[in-house]
């Protein structure tokens, strides 16, 4: 029973890895997920410019309900030219 968290770009540096698996018994909200993470990472993930994709679909922070077998990706803003 695991929820896979994926971190892209600079979030990977903050997390110390590109992904983390959390053992979960039931679906969790974003706030509940953040409580299980290191404080620095939790703060970085709830930044106003961070987007999230649950199983490949973009979701708003209030729509996150992720559990066993789900993949939640955290997408930092990108720049280009």
Tab-separated table of C-alpha atoms in Angstrom:
chain	number	residue	atom	x	y	z
A	1	UNK	CA	0.000	0.000	0.000
A	2	UNK	CA	1.923	2.994	-1.254
A	3	UNK	CA	1.339	6.454	-2.604
A	4	UNK	CA	4.121	7.563	-4.959
A	5	UNK	CA	5.161	11.220	-4.771
A	6	UNK	CA	7.184	12.567	-7.711
A	7	UNK	CA	9.291	15.721	-7.495
A	8	UNK	CA	10.434	17.558	-10.607
A	9	UNK	CA	13.046	20.242	-11.147
A	10	UNK	CA	14.302	22.052	-8.055
A	11	UNK	CA	11.762	20.208	-5.896
A	12	UNK	CA	13.851	17.066	-6.400
A	13	UNK	CA	16.772	18.844	-4.717
A	14	UNK	CA	14.614	19.867	-1.760
A	15	UNK	CA	13.217	16.335	-1.432
A	16	UNK	CA	16.636	14.716	-1.806
A	17	UNK	CA	15.175	12.265	-4.342
A	18	UNK	CA	13.031	12.242	-7.454
A	19	UNK	CA	10.365	10.194	-5.747
A	20	UNK	CA	9.187	9.078	-2.333
A	21	UNK	CA	6.753	6.270	-1.552
A	22	UNK	CA	4.445	6.790	1.426
A	23	UNK	CA	2.689	3.907	3.106
A	24	UNK	CA	-0.992	4.799	3.276
A	25	UNK	CA	-4.001	2.988	4.671
A	26	UNK	CA	-6.569	5.392	3.229
A	27	UNK	CA	-6.668	8.306	0.769
A	28	UNK	CA	-5.012	11.479	2.052
A	29	UNK	CA	-5.558	15.184	1.420
A	30	UNK	CA	-2.643	17.412	0.474
A	31	UNK	CA	-2.452	18.685	4.066
A	32	UNK	CA	-2.242	15.121	5.418
A	33	UNK	CA	0.472	14.265	2.893
A	34	UNK	CA	2.458	17.394	3.815
A	35	UNK	CA	2.316	16.433	7.513
A	36	UNK	CA	4.230	13.239	6.696
A	37	UNK	CA	7.081	15.087	4.954
A	38	UNK	CA	10.089	17.038	6.166
A	39	UNK	CA	9.008	20.603	7.017
A	40	UNK	CA	11.208	22.238	4.356
A	41	UNK	CA	9.770	20.003	1.648
A	42	UNK	CA	6.194	20.472	2.857
A	43	UNK	CA	6.563	24.263	2.656
A	44	UNK	CA	8.072	24.048	-0.844
A	45	UNK	CA	5.224	21.857	-2.102
A	46	UNK	CA	2.404	24.114	-1.004
A	47	UNK	CA	3.870	27.177	-2.725
A	48	UNK	CA	1.421	29.177	-4.799
A	49	UNK	CA	3.179	28.358	-8.069
A	50	UNK	CA	3.455	24.593	-7.607
A	51	UNK	CA	1.066	22.578	-9.779
A	52	UNK	CA	0.065	19.000	-9.048
A	53	UNK	CA	-0.897	16.069	-11.218
A	54	UNK	CA	-2.731	13.101	-9.722
A	55	UNK	CA	-2.354	10.039	-11.936
A	56	UNK	CA	-1.461	12.285	-14.866
A	57	UNK	CA	-4.325	14.779	-14.444
A	58	UNK	CA	-3.782	18.306	-13.159
A	59	UNK	CA	-5.596	18.945	-9.889
A	60	UNK	CA	-6.053	21.907	-7.572
A	61	UNK	CA	-4.662	21.605	-4.034
A	62	UNK	CA	-8.154	21.229	-2.580
A	63	UNK	CA	-8.932	18.371	-4.990
A	64	UNK	CA	-6.061	16.146	-3.864
A	65	UNK	CA	-7.279	12.860	-2.427
A	66	UNK	CA	-4.511	10.354	-3.068
A	67	UNK	CA	-4.116	6.836	-1.774
A	68	UNK	CA	-2.706	3.401	-2.433
A	69	UNK	CA	-1.514	2.968	-6.010
A	70	UNK	CA	-1.819	6.657	-6.873
A	71	UNK	CA	0.944	8.858	-8.257
A	72	UNK	CA	1.057	12.513	-7.200
A	73	UNK	CA	3.543	14.654	-9.124
A	74	UNK	CA	4.613	18.105	-7.993
A	75	UNK	CA	5.393	20.420	-10.899
A	76	UNK	CA	7.390	23.606	-10.284
A	77	UNK	CA	6.998	26.582	-12.609
A	78	UNK	CA	9.050	26.346	-15.785
A	79	UNK	CA	10.689	29.092	-17.768
A	80	UNK	CA	11.980	29.132	-21.252
A	81	UNK	CA	12.700	31.337	-24.113
